[in-house]
XYZ file of C-alpha atoms in Angstrom:
415
model
C 24.417 108.317 -66.531
C 23.880 104.931 -64.867
C 26.168 103.867 -61.987
C 28.645 101.205 -62.804
C 28.172 97.648 -61.474
C 31.125 98.066 -59.143
C 29.573 101.155 -57.619
C 26.280 99.312 -57.006
C 28.102 96.522 -55.214
C 30.002 99.046 -53.123
C 26.836 100.836 -52.125
C 25.206 97.525 -51.120
C 28.186 96.442 -49.081
C 28.314 99.816 -47.389
C 24.618 99.654 -46.573
C 25.001 96.181 -45.067
C 27.953 97.384 -43.039
C 25.932 100.297 -41.690
C 23.058 97.939 -40.829
C 25.462 95.542 -39.159
C 26.940 98.260 -37.034
C 23.623 99.930 -36.322
C 21.461 96.844 -35.718
C 23.559 93.734 -35.096
C 25.889 95.410 -32.634
C 23.204 96.875 -30.340
C 21.131 93.699 -30.617
C 24.010 91.528 -29.491
C 25.286 93.926 -26.841
C 21.886 94.678 -25.288
C 19.944 91.491 -25.953
C 18.999 88.957 -23.271
C 21.510 86.356 -22.193
C 20.744 82.615 -22.044
C 19.664 81.290 -18.632
C 22.137 79.352 -16.554
C 22.064 75.555 -16.620
C 21.357 73.787 -13.314
C 22.989 70.533 -12.234
C 21.756 68.787 -9.072
C 24.224 67.039 -6.765
C 22.490 63.703 -6.332
C 24.686 62.681 -3.399
C 23.682 65.730 -1.348
C 20.036 65.318 -2.372
C 19.894 61.756 -1.044
C 17.366 61.286 1.757
C 18.668 61.371 5.355
C 18.263 58.281 7.512
C 16.049 59.057 10.526
C 15.954 56.814 13.575
C 13.477 53.990 13.035
C 10.587 53.147 15.345
C 10.885 49.528 16.446
C 7.711 47.492 15.971
C 7.349 43.711 16.329
C 7.150 41.272 13.454
C 4.354 39.298 15.132
C 0.773 40.475 14.741
C -0.064 44.075 13.816
C 1.102 47.190 15.614
C 1.029 50.982 15.465
C 2.193 53.970 17.487
C 0.993 57.563 17.347
C 1.448 60.928 19.019
C -1.548 62.664 20.556
C -1.836 66.235 19.291
C -3.217 69.296 21.086
C -6.732 68.512 19.850
C -6.550 65.032 21.343
C -6.252 63.301 17.980
C -3.762 60.586 17.103
C -1.020 61.415 14.603
C 0.092 58.034 13.292
C 3.885 57.716 13.429
C 4.536 54.119 12.382
C 2.702 50.861 11.803
C 3.622 47.305 10.889
C 1.641 44.495 9.221
C -1.466 46.629 9.647
C -3.009 46.718 6.188
C -6.077 44.568 6.875
C -8.558 44.464 9.729
C -8.039 41.653 12.249
C -9.733 40.623 15.519
C -9.102 43.199 18.269
C -10.340 41.367 21.367
C -11.101 43.439 24.448
C -10.088 46.681 22.696
C -13.702 46.665 21.494
C -14.626 47.826 25.013
C -13.046 51.190 24.184
C -15.769 51.565 21.578
C -18.428 50.519 24.105
C -17.332 53.229 26.517
C -16.929 55.969 23.887
C -20.285 55.352 22.225
C -22.058 55.278 25.587
C -20.664 58.568 26.891
C -21.291 60.161 23.497
C -24.951 59.132 23.788
C -25.308 59.640 27.561
C -22.594 62.075 28.688
C -21.707 62.528 32.333
C -21.352 65.873 34.014
C -17.948 66.402 35.597
C -19.384 66.447 39.125
C -21.888 63.655 38.595
C -21.638 59.882 38.679
C -24.671 59.637 36.430
C -27.925 57.753 36.825
C -28.252 54.490 38.718
C -28.171 51.279 36.702
C -30.106 48.491 38.417
C -28.680 44.981 38.169
C -31.487 42.789 36.868
C -31.758 39.017 36.706
C -30.422 39.048 33.140
C -27.313 40.942 34.286
C -26.718 38.387 37.030
C -27.192 35.503 34.615
C -24.670 37.144 32.267
C -22.181 37.368 35.123
C -22.605 33.658 35.953
C -22.301 32.587 32.304
C -19.089 34.521 31.705
C -17.685 33.250 34.982
C -18.329 29.615 33.991
C -16.514 30.034 30.659
C -13.528 31.703 32.317
C -13.998 35.174 30.846
C -13.287 38.291 32.854
C -16.132 39.299 35.151
C -16.830 41.534 38.102
C -19.333 40.251 40.622
C -22.836 41.669 40.716
C -25.983 40.680 42.593
C -29.602 41.077 41.547
C -31.155 44.277 42.815
C -27.852 46.183 43.176
C -27.509 49.683 41.776
C -24.365 50.824 40.040
C -23.784 54.353 38.811
C -23.003 54.929 35.147
C -19.481 56.062 36.104
C -18.824 52.900 38.106
C -20.044 50.664 35.292
C -17.778 52.505 32.863
C -14.854 52.014 35.234
C -15.693 48.318 35.499
C -15.745 48.012 31.694
C -12.438 49.807 31.189
C -10.330 48.994 34.244
C -11.702 45.568 35.179
C -12.423 44.657 31.532
C -15.621 43.157 32.896
C -17.594 41.405 30.175
C -20.815 41.270 32.167
C -20.610 45.011 32.823
C -20.008 45.693 29.126
C -23.259 43.895 28.305
C -25.061 45.664 31.154
C -23.864 49.078 29.957
C -24.793 48.437 26.323
C -28.267 47.075 27.174
C -28.952 49.944 29.587
C -27.800 52.681 27.209
C -29.307 51.325 23.970
C -32.082 48.933 25.008
C -30.226 45.782 23.974
C -26.781 44.633 22.897
C -28.066 44.240 19.326
C -29.220 47.857 19.306
C -25.839 48.890 20.693
C -23.995 47.064 17.902
C -26.009 48.923 15.248
C -25.476 52.288 16.939
C -21.788 51.631 17.570
C -21.015 50.745 13.949
C -22.921 53.807 12.756
C -20.881 55.897 15.225
C -17.639 54.398 13.923
C -18.563 55.214 10.323
C -19.614 58.729 11.300
C -16.230 59.301 12.957
C -14.277 58.110 9.946
C -13.206 54.658 11.131
C -12.802 52.568 8.003
C -11.715 49.267 9.537
C -12.938 49.065 13.132
C -16.277 47.280 13.438
C -17.912 45.659 16.477
C -20.110 42.606 16.822
C -20.736 42.780 20.584
C -19.966 44.979 23.575
C -17.236 42.769 25.040
C -14.771 41.985 22.235
C -15.120 38.236 22.780
C -16.394 37.653 19.243
C -13.804 37.272 16.514
C -15.977 39.579 14.405
C -14.832 42.573 16.445
C -12.148 43.725 14.028
C -9.929 46.687 13.235
C -6.385 47.810 12.588
C -3.788 48.783 15.140
C -3.587 52.228 13.553
C -7.276 52.875 14.123
C -7.013 51.513 17.663
C -4.525 54.299 18.398
C -7.222 56.741 17.247
C -9.672 55.168 19.696
C -7.100 55.363 22.489
C -6.495 59.061 21.825
C -10.240 59.741 21.841
C -10.626 57.935 25.177
C -7.787 59.949 26.725
C -9.298 63.194 25.425
C -12.750 62.408 26.787
C -13.397 64.315 30.046
C -15.185 61.326 31.592
C -13.016 58.437 30.380
C -9.575 60.030 30.227
C -9.195 60.600 33.982
C -9.848 56.910 34.619
C -6.428 56.216 33.095
C -4.680 59.288 34.454
C -5.158 58.790 38.158
C -6.845 62.190 38.223
C -10.191 61.043 39.548
C -9.157 61.925 43.072
C -10.108 59.933 46.166
C -13.146 57.709 45.752
C -16.315 58.910 47.394
C -17.806 56.733 50.088
C -20.505 55.471 47.731
C -18.124 54.738 44.822
C -17.146 51.174 44.229
C -13.559 50.022 44.314
C -12.893 48.650 40.861
C -9.844 46.377 40.421
C -7.435 47.543 37.740
C -6.911 44.154 36.121
C -5.637 45.526 32.796
C -2.618 47.229 34.411
C 0.585 46.026 32.779
C 4.130 47.423 32.511
C 3.131 50.276 34.812
C 6.575 50.082 36.405
C 7.937 51.202 33.035
C 5.641 54.253 32.918
C 3.298 52.528 30.494
C -0.433 52.815 31.170
C -2.452 49.921 29.774
C -5.803 50.959 28.291
C -6.929 47.538 27.115
C -5.327 44.137 27.657
C -7.027 40.924 26.607
C -6.588 37.458 25.156
C -9.055 35.615 22.955
C -8.582 32.600 20.718
C -9.258 34.707 17.609
C -7.324 37.853 18.530
C -4.538 36.328 20.673
C -3.038 39.070 22.853
C -4.415 42.543 22.190
C -2.803 45.466 23.996
C -3.592 49.175 23.802
C -1.409 51.500 25.849
C -0.207 55.031 26.419
C 3.024 56.571 27.664
C 4.807 59.914 27.715
C 7.929 60.869 25.797
C 9.894 64.116 25.630
C 9.896 66.022 22.354
C 11.917 69.263 22.202
C 11.862 69.513 26.026
C 8.088 69.098 26.020
C 6.207 66.107 27.416
C 4.093 64.505 24.690
C 1.534 61.753 25.060
C 1.916 58.748 22.793
C -0.478 55.846 22.234
C 0.168 52.403 20.838
C -1.683 49.241 19.897
C -0.554 45.684 19.262
C -2.852 42.858 18.176
C -2.366 39.196 17.314
C 0.640 38.718 19.607
C 1.097 35.130 20.783
C 2.488 35.580 24.297
C 3.751 38.062 26.867
C 7.354 37.009 26.233
C 6.877 38.577 22.810
C 4.545 41.419 23.784
C 6.426 42.971 26.693
C 9.803 43.509 24.966
C 7.973 44.771 21.883
C 6.052 47.404 23.838
C 9.176 48.560 25.675
C 11.130 48.745 22.419
C 8.343 50.735 20.753
C 8.288 53.325 23.553
C 12.083 53.568 23.738
C 12.437 53.913 19.985
C 9.706 56.572 19.897
C 11.797 58.541 22.366
C 14.935 58.035 20.270
C 13.079 58.961 17.086
C 11.897 62.200 18.705
C 15.467 63.485 18.762
C 15.970 66.126 16.057
C 17.529 64.886 12.823
C 19.532 67.202 10.571
C 17.353 67.166 7.491
C 19.148 70.003 5.677
C 22.668 71.042 6.659
C 23.605 74.734 6.551
C 26.236 75.234 3.872
C 25.484 71.920 2.173
C 25.957 72.041 -1.596
C 22.897 70.827 -3.497
C 24.090 71.511 -7.006
C 25.752 73.932 -9.362
C 24.771 76.501 -11.960
C 26.822 77.204 -15.054
C 26.446 79.953 -17.612
C 26.910 79.497 -21.354
C 30.111 81.574 -21.114
C 31.648 79.385 -18.419
C 30.919 81.116 -15.091
C 30.022 78.654 -12.334
C 28.596 78.889 -8.806
C 27.419 76.306 -6.291
C 23.913 76.139 -4.821
C 24.363 76.290 -1.043
C 21.692 75.857 1.667
C 21.600 79.141 3.556
C 19.985 77.722 6.719
C 20.120 74.346 8.402
C 16.899 72.530 9.227
C 16.335 69.870 11.867
C 13.151 68.033 12.717
C 11.946 65.074 14.750
C 11.392 62.462 12.078
C 9.736 59.776 14.250
C 10.928 57.187 11.781
C 9.133 58.782 8.843
C 10.810 58.037 5.550
C 12.304 61.174 4.022
C 12.216 61.706 0.287
C 15.255 62.788 -1.680
C 15.724 66.553 -1.645
C 13.850 68.512 -4.287
C 15.752 71.517 -5.675
C 13.878 74.402 -7.281
C 15.950 77.181 -8.910
C 14.415 80.335 -10.347
C 15.481 81.045 -13.962
C 18.208 83.717 -14.095
C 21.112 84.831 -16.252
C 23.405 86.818 -13.960
C 23.513 87.134 -10.170
C 25.806 88.308 -7.438
C 27.395 85.985 -4.878
C 25.070 85.320 -1.934
C 21.883 85.908 -3.888
C 19.016 83.538 -3.049
C 18.029 81.824 -6.257
C 15.844 78.931 -5.110
C 14.917 76.457 -2.397
C 15.734 72.925 -1.339
C 12.836 70.914 0.123
C 12.748 67.518 1.798
C 9.421 65.748 2.223
C 9.393 64.100 5.652
C 6.293 62.027 6.228
C 3.470 64.535 5.825
C 5.675 67.603 6.330
C 7.911 69.690 4.078
C 11.257 70.917 5.448
C 12.842 73.694 3.354
C 15.802 76.067 3.166
C 16.733 78.849 0.765
C 19.543 78.210 -1.721
C 22.119 80.912 -2.404
C 25.071 81.241 -4.761
C 28.594 80.912 -3.423
C 29.943 82.902 -6.352
C 28.850 85.462 -8.930
C 27.551 84.822 -12.441
C 28.642 87.972 -14.294
C 27.808 89.434 -17.684
C 30.212 87.905 -20.244
C 31.096 91.255 -21.883
C 30.883 92.570 -25.460
C 33.371 90.255 -27.175
C 31.521 87.113 -26.081
C 28.188 88.646 -26.983
C 29.321 89.681 -30.478
C 30.828 86.283 -31.178
C 27.876 84.136 -30.006
C 24.861 85.455 -31.954
C 23.129 82.093 -32.096
C 22.877 81.757 -28.297
C 21.622 85.310 -27.913
C 19.018 84.913 -30.648
C 17.796 81.692 -28.999
C 17.570 83.512 -25.642
C 15.590 86.327 -27.278
C 13.178 83.915 -28.920
C 12.744 81.918 -25.687
C 11.927 85.107 -23.782
C 9.265 86.055 -26.306
C 7.733 82.629 -26.778
């Protein structure tokens, strides 16, 4: 006897009910939950305002810190995109290239350099045109160290030519070797046309001049000439006038100071600032400045603002709220920086905070769920983010009444 239609319907409904209880229920109660939604607090993520480094509007300028390897870490620059005449700062190249080719032993003054008729004629010619010179006489002998001191401290143009011709055979040979040396050492803008800097074709940027200054200070032969560490002069050492000295009463050591029609005032200097209770060497360069009434306040402001900019800035505040997470069932918790972070910004522009939260569905209060990171110049400053409240499981009633969200979460987890 065949079952009646009503019985068939009843059996089907009963089977569906059993399937619903046996499959739907466990699937909803045990299935994955949807991940929390993240909302970033844009106000808290806004970049902090570090102290600015003051640089002049006239000419081009740059300041840098000297690191432990003796290399310049550029901190700030102004109007320094294109190469411009650098004046007597070209003598820093003359000295560096010479000692790289003909290094001096620490306890030696080097070979004797005889002053020839051409050297004397060079001295007379520069003297007539009013350029810086240091007197020489035919037949004299100068040591390599003394000639280097004359080039750097007396900014002597005749000694720069003498040094270049002695070391490389001629000034033209020196120019070729010097530009090859600059390329080899990664200088993209600094190029020389003579040993003195008098030509307007000696060009570079202030930023790359700070690199040269740091290299000079790091050199075991040249650095002590600016540090006062040479000790008492030996009886046979010449007394070289320090004509480039400027602002030394303000603890600023001039490394090059010159004026030419093409370059105007060019000034390369070094000073010391305190960073986190540690003395740090800084270097600076300014080119194309019209007069000392402009230069001197600009140099002092640059050094003072470097010191101010070295003070730690609160980049990330402990307990700062960087956003919020919210579950599909309504639980909320704030994203809180677990640790504060400070750093010396040195005027570097900070980016807005970047918040990265790991995907999750439930979590206890205090759990670290991501990081907040601020890009500061070339450095990243980060702190962990934790929840200030719990995101709990919503319970069976919510699960059973929101199948669509649970199915979407299941599919997303298996995609």
